[in-house]
PDB file of C-alpha atoms and ligand atoms in Angstrom:
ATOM      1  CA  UNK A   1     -19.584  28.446 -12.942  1.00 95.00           C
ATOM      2  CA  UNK A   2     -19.426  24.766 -13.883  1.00 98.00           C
ATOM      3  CA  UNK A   3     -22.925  22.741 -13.030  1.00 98.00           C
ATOM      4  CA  UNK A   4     -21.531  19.998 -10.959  1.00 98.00           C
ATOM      5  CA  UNK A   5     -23.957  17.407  -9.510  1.00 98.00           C
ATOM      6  CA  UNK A   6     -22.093  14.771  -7.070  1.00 98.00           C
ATOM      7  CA  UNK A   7     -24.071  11.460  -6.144  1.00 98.00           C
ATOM      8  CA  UNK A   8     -22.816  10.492  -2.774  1.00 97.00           C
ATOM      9  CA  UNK A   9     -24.125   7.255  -1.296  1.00 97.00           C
ATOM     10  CA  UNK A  10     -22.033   3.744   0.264  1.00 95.00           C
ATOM     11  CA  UNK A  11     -21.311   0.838  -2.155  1.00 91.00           C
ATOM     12  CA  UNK A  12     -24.487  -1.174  -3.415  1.00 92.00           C
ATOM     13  CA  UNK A  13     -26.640   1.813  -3.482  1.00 94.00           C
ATOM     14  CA  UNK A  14     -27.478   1.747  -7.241  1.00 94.00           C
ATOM     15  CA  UNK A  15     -25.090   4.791  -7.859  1.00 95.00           C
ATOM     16  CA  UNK A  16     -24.012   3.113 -11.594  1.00 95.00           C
ATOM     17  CA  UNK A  17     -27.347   2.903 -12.469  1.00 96.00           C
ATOM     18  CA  UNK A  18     -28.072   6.525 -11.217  1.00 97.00           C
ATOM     19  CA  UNK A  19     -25.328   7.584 -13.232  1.00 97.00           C
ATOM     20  CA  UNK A  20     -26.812   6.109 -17.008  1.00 97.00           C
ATOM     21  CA  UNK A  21     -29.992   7.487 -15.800  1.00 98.00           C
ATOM     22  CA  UNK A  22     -28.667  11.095 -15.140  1.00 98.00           C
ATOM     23  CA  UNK A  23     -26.188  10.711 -18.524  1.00 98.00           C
ATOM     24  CA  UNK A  24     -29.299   9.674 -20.513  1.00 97.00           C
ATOM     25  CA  UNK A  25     -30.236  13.502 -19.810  1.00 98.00           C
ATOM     26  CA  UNK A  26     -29.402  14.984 -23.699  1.00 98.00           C
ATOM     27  CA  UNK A  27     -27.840  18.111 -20.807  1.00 98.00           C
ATOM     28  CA  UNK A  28     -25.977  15.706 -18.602  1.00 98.00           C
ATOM     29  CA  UNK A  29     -22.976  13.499 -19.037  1.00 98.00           C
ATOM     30  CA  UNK A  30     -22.006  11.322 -16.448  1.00 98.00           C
ATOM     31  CA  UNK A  31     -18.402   9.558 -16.306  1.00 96.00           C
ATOM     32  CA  UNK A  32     -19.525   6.924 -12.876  1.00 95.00           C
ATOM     33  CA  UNK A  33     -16.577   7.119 -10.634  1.00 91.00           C
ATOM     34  CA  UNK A  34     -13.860   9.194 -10.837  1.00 89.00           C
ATOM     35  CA  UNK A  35     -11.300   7.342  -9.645  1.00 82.00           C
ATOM     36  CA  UNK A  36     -11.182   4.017 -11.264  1.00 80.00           C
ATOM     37  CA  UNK A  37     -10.034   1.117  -9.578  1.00 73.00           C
ATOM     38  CA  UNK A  38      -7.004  -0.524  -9.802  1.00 66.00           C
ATOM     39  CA  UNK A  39      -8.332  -3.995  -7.994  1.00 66.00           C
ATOM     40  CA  UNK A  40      -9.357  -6.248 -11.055  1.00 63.00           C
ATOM     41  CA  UNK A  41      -6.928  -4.293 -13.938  1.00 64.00           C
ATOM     42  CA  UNK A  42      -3.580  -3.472 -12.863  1.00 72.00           C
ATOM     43  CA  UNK A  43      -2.848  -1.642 -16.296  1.00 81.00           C
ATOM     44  CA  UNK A  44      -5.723   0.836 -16.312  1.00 82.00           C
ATOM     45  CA  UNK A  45      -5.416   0.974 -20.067  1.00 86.00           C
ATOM     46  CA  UNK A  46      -7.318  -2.141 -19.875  1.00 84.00           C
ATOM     47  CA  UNK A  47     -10.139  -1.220 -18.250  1.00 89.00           C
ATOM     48  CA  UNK A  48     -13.193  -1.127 -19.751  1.00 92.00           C
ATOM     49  CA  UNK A  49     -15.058   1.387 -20.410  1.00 94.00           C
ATOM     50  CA  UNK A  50     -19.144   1.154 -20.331  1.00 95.00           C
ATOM     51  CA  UNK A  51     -19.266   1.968 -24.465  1.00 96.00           C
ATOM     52  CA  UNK A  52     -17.432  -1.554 -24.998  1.00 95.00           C
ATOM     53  CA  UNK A  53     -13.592  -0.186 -25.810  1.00 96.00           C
ATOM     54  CA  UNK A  54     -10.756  -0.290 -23.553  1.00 94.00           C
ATOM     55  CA  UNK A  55      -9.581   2.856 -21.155  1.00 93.00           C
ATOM     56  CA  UNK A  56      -6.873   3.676 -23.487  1.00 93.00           C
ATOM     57  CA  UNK A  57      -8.529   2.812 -26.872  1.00 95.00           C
ATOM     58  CA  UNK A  58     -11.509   4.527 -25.890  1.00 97.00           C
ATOM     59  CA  UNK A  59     -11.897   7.909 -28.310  1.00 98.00           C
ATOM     60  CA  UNK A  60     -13.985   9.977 -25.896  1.00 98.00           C
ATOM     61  CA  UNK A  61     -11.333   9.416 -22.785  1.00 97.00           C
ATOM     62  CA  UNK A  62      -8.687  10.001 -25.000  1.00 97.00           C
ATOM     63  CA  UNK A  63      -9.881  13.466 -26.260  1.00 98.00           C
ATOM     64  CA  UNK A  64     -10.341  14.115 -22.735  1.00 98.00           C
ATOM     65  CA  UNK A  65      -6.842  13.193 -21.631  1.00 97.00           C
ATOM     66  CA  UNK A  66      -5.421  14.803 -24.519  1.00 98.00           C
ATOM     67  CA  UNK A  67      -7.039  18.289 -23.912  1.00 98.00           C
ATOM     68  CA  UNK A  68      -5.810  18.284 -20.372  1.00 98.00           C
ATOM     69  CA  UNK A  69      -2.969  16.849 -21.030  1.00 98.00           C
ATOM     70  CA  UNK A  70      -2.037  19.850 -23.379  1.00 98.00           C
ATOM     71  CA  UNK A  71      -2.980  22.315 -20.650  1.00 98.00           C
ATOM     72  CA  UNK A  72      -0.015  21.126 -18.598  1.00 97.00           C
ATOM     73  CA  UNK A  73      -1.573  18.607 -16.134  1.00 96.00           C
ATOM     74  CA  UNK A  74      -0.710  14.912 -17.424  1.00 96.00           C
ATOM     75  CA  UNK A  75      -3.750  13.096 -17.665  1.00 95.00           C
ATOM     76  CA  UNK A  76      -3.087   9.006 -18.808  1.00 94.00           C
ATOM     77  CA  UNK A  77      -5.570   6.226 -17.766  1.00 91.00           C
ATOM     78  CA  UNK A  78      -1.441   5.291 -15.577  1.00 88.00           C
ATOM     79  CA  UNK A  79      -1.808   8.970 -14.213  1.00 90.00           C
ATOM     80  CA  UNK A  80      -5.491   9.862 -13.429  1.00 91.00           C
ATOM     81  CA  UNK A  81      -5.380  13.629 -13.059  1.00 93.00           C
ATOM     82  CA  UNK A  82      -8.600  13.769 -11.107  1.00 93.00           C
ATOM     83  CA  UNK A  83      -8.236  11.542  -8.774  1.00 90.00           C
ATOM     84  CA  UNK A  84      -7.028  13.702  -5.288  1.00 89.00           C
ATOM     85  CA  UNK A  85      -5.129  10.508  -3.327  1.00 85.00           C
ATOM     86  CA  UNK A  86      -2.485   9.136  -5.794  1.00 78.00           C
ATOM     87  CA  UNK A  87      -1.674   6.425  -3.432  1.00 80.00           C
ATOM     88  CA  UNK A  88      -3.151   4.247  -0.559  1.00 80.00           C
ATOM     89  CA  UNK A  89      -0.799   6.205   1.859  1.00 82.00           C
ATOM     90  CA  UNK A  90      -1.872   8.961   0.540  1.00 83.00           C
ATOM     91  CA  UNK A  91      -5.495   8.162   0.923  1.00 82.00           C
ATOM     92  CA  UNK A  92      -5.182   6.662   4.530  1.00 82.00           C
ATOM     93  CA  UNK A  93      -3.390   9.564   5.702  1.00 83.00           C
ATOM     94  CA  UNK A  94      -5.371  12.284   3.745  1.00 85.00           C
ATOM     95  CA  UNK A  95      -8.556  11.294   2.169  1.00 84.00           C
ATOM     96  CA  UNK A  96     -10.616   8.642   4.108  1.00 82.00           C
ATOM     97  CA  UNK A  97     -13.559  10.255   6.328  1.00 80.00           C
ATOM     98  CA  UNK A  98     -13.531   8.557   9.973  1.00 83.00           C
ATOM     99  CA  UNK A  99     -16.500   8.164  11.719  1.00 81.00           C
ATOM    100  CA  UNK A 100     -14.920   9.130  14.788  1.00 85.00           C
ATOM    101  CA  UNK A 101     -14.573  13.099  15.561  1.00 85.00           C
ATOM    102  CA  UNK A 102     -11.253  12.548  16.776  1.00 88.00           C
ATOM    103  CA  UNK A 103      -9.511  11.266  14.659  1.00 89.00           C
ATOM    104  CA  UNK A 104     -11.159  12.933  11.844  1.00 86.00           C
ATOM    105  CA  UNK A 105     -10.401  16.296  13.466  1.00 88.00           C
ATOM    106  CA  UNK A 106      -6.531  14.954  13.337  1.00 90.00           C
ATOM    107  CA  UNK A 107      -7.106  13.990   9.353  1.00 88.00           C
ATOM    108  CA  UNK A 108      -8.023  17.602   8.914  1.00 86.00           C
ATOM    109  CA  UNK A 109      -5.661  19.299  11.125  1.00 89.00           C
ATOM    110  CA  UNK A 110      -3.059  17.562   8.645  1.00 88.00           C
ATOM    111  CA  UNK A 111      -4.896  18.871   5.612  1.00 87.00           C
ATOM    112  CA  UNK A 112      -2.495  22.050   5.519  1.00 88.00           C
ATOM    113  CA  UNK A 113       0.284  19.446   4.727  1.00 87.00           C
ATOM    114  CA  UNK A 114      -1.478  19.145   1.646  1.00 88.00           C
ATOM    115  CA  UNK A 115      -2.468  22.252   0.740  1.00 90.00           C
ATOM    116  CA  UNK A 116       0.094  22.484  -2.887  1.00 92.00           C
ATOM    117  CA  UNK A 117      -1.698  19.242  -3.697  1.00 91.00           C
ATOM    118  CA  UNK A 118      -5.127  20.537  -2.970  1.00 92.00           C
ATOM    119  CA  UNK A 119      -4.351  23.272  -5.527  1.00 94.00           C
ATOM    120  CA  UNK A 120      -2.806  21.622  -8.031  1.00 94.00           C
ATOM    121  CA  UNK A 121      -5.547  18.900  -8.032  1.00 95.00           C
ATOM    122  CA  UNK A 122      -8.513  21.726  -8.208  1.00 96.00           C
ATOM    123  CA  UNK A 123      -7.027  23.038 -11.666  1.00 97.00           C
ATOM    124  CA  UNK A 124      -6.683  19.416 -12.328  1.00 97.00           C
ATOM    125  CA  UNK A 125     -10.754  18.710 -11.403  1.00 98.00           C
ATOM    126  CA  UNK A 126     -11.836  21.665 -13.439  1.00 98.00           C
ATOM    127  CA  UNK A 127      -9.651  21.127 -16.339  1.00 98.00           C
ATOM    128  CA  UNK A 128     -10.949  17.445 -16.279  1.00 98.00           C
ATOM    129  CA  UNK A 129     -14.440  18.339 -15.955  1.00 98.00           C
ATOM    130  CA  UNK A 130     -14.235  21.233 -18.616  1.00 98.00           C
ATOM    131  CA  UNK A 131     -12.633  18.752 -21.289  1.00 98.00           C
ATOM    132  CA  UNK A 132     -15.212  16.076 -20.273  1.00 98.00           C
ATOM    133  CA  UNK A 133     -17.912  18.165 -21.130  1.00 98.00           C
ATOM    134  CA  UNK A 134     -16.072  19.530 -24.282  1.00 98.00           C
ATOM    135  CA  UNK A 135     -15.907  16.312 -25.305  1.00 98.00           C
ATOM    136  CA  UNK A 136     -19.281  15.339 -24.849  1.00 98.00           C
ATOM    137  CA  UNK A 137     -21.011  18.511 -26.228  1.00 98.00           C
ATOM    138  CA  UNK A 138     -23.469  18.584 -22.823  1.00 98.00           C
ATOM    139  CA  UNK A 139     -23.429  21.475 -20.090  1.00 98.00           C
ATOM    140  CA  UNK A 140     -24.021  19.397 -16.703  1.00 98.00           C
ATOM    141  CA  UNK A 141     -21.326  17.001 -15.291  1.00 98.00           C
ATOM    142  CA  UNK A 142     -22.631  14.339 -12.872  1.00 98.00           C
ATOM    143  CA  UNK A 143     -20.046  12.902 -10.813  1.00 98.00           C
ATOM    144  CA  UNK A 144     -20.521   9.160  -9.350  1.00 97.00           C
ATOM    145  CA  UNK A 145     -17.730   8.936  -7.436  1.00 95.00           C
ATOM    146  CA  UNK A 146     -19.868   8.073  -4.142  1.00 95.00           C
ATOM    147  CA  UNK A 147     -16.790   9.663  -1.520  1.00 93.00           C
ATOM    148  CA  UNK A 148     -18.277  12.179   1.285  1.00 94.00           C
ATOM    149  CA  UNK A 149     -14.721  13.130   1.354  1.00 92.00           C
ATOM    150  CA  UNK A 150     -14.378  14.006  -2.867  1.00 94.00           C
ATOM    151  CA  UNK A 151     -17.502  15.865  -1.957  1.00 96.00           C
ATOM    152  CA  UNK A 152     -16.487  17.618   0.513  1.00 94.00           C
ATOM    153  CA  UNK A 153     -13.142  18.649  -1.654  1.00 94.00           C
ATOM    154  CA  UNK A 154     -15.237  19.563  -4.651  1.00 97.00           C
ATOM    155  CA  UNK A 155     -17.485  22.029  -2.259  1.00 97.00           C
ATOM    156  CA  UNK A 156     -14.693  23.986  -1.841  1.00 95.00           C
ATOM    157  CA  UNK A 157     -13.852  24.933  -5.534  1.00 97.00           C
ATOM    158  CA  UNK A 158     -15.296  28.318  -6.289  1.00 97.00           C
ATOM    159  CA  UNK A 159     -16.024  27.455 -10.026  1.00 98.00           C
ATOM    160  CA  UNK A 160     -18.114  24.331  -9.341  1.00 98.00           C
ATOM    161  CA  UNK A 161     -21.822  25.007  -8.505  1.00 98.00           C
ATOM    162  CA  UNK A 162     -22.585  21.546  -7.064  1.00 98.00           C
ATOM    163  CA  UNK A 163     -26.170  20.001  -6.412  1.00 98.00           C
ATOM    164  CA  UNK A 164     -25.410  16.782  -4.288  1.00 98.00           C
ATOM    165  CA  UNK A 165     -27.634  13.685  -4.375  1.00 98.00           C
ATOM    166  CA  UNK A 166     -27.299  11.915  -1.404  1.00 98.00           C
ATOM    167  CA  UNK A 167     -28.474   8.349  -2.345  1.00 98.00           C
ATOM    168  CA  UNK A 168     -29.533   5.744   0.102  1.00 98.00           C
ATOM    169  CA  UNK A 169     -30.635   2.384   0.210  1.00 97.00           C
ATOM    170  CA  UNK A 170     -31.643   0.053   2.950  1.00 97.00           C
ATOM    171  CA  UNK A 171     -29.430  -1.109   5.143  1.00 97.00           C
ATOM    172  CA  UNK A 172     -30.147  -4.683   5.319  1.00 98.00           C
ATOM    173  CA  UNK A 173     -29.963  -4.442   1.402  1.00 97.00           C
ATOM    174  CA  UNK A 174     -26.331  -3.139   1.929  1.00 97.00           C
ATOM    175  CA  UNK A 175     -25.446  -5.992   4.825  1.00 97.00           C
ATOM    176  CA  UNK A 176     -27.011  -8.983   1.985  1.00 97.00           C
ATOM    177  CA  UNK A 177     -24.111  -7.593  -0.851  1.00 95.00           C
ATOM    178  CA  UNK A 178     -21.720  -7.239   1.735  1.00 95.00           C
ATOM    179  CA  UNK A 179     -22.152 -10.805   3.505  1.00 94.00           C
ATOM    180  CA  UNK A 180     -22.367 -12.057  -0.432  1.00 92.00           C
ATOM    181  CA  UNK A 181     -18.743 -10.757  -0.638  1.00 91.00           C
ATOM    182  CA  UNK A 182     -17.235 -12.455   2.317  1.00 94.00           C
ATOM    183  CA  UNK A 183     -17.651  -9.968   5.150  1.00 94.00           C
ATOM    184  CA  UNK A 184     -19.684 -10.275   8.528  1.00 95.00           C
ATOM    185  CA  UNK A 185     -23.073  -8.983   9.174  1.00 95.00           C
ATOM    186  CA  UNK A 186     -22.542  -7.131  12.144  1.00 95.00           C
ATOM    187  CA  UNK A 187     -19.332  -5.421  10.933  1.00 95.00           C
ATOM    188  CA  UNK A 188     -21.582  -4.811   7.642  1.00 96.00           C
ATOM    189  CA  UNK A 189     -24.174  -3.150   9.777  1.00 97.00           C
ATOM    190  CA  UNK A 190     -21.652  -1.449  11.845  1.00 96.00           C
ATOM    191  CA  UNK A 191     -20.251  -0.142   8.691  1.00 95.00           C
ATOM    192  CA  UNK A 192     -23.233   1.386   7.306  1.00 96.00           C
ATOM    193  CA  UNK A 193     -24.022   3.279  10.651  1.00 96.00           C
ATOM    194  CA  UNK A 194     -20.701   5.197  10.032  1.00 94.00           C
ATOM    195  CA  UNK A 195     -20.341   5.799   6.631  1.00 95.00           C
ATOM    196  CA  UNK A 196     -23.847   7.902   7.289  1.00 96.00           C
ATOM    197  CA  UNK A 197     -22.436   9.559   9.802  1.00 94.00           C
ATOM    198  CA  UNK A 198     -19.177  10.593   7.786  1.00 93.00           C
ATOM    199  CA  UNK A 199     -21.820  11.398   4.878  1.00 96.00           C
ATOM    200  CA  UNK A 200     -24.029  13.531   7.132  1.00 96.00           C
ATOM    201  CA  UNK A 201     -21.616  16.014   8.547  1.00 93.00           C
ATOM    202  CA  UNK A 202     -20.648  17.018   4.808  1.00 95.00           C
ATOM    203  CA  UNK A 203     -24.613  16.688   3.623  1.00 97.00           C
ATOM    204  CA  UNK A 204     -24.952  19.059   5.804  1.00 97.00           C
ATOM    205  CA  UNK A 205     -22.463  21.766   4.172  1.00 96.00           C
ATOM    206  CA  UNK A 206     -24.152  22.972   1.332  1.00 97.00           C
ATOM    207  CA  UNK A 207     -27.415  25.196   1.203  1.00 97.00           C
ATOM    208  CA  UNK A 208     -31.128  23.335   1.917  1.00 97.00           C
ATOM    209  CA  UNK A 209     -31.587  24.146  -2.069  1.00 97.00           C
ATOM    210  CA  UNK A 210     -28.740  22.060  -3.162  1.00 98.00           C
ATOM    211  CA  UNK A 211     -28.829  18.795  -1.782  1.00 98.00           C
ATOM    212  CA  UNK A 212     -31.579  16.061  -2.023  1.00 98.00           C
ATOM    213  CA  UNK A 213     -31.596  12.528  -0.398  1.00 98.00           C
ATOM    214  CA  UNK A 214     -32.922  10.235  -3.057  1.00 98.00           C
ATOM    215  CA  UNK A 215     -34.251   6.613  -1.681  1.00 98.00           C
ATOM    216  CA  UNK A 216     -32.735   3.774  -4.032  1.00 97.00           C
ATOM    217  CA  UNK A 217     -36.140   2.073  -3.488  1.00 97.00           C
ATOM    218  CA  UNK A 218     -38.053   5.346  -4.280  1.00 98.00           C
ATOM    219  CA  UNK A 219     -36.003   5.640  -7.850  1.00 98.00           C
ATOM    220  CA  UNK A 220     -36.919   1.874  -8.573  1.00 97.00           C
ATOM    221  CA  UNK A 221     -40.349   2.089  -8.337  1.00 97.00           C
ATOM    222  CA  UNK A 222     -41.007   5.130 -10.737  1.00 97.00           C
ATOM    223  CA  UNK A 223     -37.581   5.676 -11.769  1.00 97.00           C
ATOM    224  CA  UNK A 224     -39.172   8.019 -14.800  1.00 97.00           C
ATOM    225  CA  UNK A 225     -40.903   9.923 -12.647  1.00 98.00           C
ATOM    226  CA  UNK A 226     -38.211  10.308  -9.834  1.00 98.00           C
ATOM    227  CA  UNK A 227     -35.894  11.577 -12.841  1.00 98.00           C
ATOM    228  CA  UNK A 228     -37.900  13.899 -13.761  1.00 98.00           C
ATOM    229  CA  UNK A 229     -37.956  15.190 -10.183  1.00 98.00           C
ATOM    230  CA  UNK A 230     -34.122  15.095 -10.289  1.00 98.00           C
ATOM    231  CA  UNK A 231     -33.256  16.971 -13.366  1.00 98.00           C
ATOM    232  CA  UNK A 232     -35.923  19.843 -11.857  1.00 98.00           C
ATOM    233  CA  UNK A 233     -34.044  19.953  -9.034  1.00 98.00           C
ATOM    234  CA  UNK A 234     -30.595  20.126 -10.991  1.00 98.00           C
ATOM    235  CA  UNK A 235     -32.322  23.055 -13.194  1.00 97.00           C
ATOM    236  CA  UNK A 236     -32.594  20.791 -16.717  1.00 98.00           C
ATOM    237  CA  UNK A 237     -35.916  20.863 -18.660  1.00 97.00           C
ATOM    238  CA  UNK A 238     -38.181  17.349 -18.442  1.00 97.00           C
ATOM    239  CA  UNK A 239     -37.036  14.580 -20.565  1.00 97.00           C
ATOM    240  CA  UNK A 240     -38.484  10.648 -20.589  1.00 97.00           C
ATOM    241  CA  UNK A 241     -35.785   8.704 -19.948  1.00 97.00           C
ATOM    242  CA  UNK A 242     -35.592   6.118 -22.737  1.00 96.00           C
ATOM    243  CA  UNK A 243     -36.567   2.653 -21.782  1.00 95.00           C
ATOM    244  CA  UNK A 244     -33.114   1.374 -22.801  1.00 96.00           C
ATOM    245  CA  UNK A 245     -31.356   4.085 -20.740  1.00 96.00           C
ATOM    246  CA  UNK A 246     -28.229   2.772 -21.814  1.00 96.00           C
ATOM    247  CA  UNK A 247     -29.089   4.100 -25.663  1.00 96.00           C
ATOM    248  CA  UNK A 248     -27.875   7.466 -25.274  1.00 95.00           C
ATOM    249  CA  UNK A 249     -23.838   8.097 -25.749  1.00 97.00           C
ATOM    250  CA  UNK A 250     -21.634   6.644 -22.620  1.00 97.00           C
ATOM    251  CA  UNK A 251     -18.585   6.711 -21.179  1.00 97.00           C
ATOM    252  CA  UNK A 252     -18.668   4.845 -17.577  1.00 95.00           C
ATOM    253  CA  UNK A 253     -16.556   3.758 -15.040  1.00 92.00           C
ATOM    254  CA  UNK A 254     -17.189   2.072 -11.871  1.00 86.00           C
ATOM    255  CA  UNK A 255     -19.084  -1.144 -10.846  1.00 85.00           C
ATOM    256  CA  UNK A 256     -19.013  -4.195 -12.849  1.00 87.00           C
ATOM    257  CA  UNK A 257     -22.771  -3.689 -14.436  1.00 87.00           C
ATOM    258  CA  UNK A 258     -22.022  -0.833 -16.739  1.00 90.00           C
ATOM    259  CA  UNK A 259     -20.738  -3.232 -19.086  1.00 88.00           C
ATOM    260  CA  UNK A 260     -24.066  -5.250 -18.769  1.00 90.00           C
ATOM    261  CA  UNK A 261     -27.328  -4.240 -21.557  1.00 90.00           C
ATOM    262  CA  UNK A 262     -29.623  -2.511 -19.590  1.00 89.00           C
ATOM    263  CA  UNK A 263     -31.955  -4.611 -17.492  1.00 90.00           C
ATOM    264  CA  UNK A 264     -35.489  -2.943 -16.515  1.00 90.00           C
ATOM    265  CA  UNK A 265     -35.345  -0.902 -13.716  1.00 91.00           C
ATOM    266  CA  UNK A 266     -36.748  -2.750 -10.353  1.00 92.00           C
ATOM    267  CA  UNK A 267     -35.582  -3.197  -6.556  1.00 92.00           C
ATOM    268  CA  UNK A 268     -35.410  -7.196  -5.835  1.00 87.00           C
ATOM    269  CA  UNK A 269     -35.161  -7.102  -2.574  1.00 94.00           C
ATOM    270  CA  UNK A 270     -33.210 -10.468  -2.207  1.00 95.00           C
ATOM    271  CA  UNK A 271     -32.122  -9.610   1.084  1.00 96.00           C
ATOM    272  CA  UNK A 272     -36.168  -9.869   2.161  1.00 96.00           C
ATOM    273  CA  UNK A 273     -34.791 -14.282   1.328  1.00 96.00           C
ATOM    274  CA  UNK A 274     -30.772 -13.711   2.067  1.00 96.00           C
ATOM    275  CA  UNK A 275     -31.515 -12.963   5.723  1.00 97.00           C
ATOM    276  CA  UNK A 276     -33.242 -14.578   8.494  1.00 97.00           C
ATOM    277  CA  UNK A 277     -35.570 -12.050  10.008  1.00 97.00           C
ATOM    278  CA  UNK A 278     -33.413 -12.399  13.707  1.00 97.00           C
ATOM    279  CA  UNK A 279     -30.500 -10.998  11.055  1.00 97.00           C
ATOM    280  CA  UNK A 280     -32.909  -8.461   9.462  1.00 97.00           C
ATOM    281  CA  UNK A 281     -33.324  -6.858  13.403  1.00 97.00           C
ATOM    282  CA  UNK A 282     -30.085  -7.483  14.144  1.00 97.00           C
ATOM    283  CA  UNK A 283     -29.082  -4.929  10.982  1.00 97.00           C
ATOM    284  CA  UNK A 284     -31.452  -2.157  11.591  1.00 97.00           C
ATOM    285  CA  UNK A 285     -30.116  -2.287  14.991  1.00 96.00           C
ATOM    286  CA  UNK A 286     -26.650  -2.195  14.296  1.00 97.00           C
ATOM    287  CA  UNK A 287     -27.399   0.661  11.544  1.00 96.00           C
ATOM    288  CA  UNK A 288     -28.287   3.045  14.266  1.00 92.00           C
ATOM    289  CA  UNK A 289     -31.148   5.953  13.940  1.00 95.00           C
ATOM    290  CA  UNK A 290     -30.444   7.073  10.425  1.00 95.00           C
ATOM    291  CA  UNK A 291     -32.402   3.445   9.405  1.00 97.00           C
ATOM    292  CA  UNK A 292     -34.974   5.215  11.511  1.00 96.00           C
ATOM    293  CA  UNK A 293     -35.251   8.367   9.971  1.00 97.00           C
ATOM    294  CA  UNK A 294     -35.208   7.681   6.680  1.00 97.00           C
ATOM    295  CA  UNK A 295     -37.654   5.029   7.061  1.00 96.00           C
ATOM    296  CA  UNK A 296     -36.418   1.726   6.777  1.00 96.00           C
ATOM    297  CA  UNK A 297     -37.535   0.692  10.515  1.00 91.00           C
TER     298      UNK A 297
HETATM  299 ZN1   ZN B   1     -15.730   4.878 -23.821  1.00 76.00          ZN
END
């Protein structure tokens, strides 16, 4: 069985920085996201990666797309083996949660459509994972990717033992980097209330012992500490992370800020400034009772 530890969590919840933190682990090696975007880079060979080369100049990715490459599943930053929806069709049709039980009961009453895809693209996962940790010499892969619905595939592959890290942050946190981006608070809020709810029915899949909801604003305020708590609960042996938890050997994809040095580890809290306190209600309202229960209200 292949040690498999999935961070699930919405966008803005810290899950790059998670992911040095959990690579830093001399055990662990971390990749981010799985399924690098094509938004910014339309040639994928051009995206950076987090150790400063490009995607396809990059000698770790290109020891890992060679080895699977070579086991008969193409793998080129053009044809990312590992990622399950190859297009946005694909990915509306297929792989995007919905909040709402109906239609997500019609998404997986589809799912049989798929099923030669589904088991072509579970070699491809543990060929991909198996060559990343080749090529990184560790024995723990943490995945990034964020998805409930990656999750939820992963789950069902036999040879992955997976320990899922659900990480949250507070909503009116999420609302401030949304608005910053152009969208509307309420649909922000709105947002946030659902993608919980999508994230909660598959939280709840796997055994109590395998699954831990880690508070972004818990991590920032001891974030040595909290690690420590984390790797115990993935099975490693203690280790400090290093103050520049960047130091250690990476290979990241994802948000923006991997390319960055590493800044110290704190929770700003702009939002506490960004938004008026009739806006702060007006989030934890719209967020619904998860904001309750896990204490942000
Ligand atoms: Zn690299």
């Amino acid at each position: 069985m292949i040690k498999l530890v999935y961070v699930m969590g919405t966008s803005h919840s810290g899950s790059t920085l998670l992911a040095f933190l959990l690579n830093s682990h001399p055990e662990m090696v971390s990749i981010g996201e799985t399924s690098p975007s094509l938004k910014r880079n339309k040639d994928r060979h051009l995206l950076p990666c987090s150790c400063g080369d490009l995607i396809g100049e990059c000698k770790f990715w290109n020891q890992v797309f060679d080895d699977v490459t070579a086991q008969g599943i193409p793998f080129t930053p053009t044809n990312w083996a590992i990622s399950f929806s190859k297009t946005r069709m694909m990915r509306n049709l297929f792989y995007r949660s919905h909040a709402n039980p109906v239609k997500e009961g019609l998404r997986r009453a589809a799912m049989p459509l798929q099923a030669s895809h589904i088991k072509k693209m579970r070699r491809a996962n543990i060929l991909g994972v198996e060559a990343i940790l080749k090529a990184s010499g560790k024995s723990v892969f943490a995945d990034a990717s964020k998805s409930a619905n990656r999750l939820e595939l992963l789950l069902q592959i036999p040879e992955f033992d997976v320990r899922v890290i659900w990480l949250v942050r507070d909503p009116r946190a999420f609302v401030s980097s949304l608005r910053r981006r152009g969208f509307d608070l309420e649909g922000s809020a709105e947002r946030w209330n659902k993608t919980m709810k999508v994230m909660e029915r598959v939280y709840d899949r796997p055994p109590h012992d395998n699954k831990m909801i880690l508070k972004y604003e818990d991590l920032c305020a001891d974030h040595k500490k909290v690690m420590n708590d984390v790797y115990d609960f993935i099975g490693l042996d203690e280790f400090e992370v290093p103050d520049d938890y960047k130091s250690p050997e990476h290979h990241i994809i994802g948000h923006k800020s991997r390319l960055n040095p590493a800044r110290p580890v704190q929770n700003k809290e702009t939002w506490r400034e960004k938004l008026t306190t009739e806006e702060q209600e007006m989030a934890l309202r719209l967020a619904g009772p998860k904001a309750a229960e896990l204490g942000y209200v």
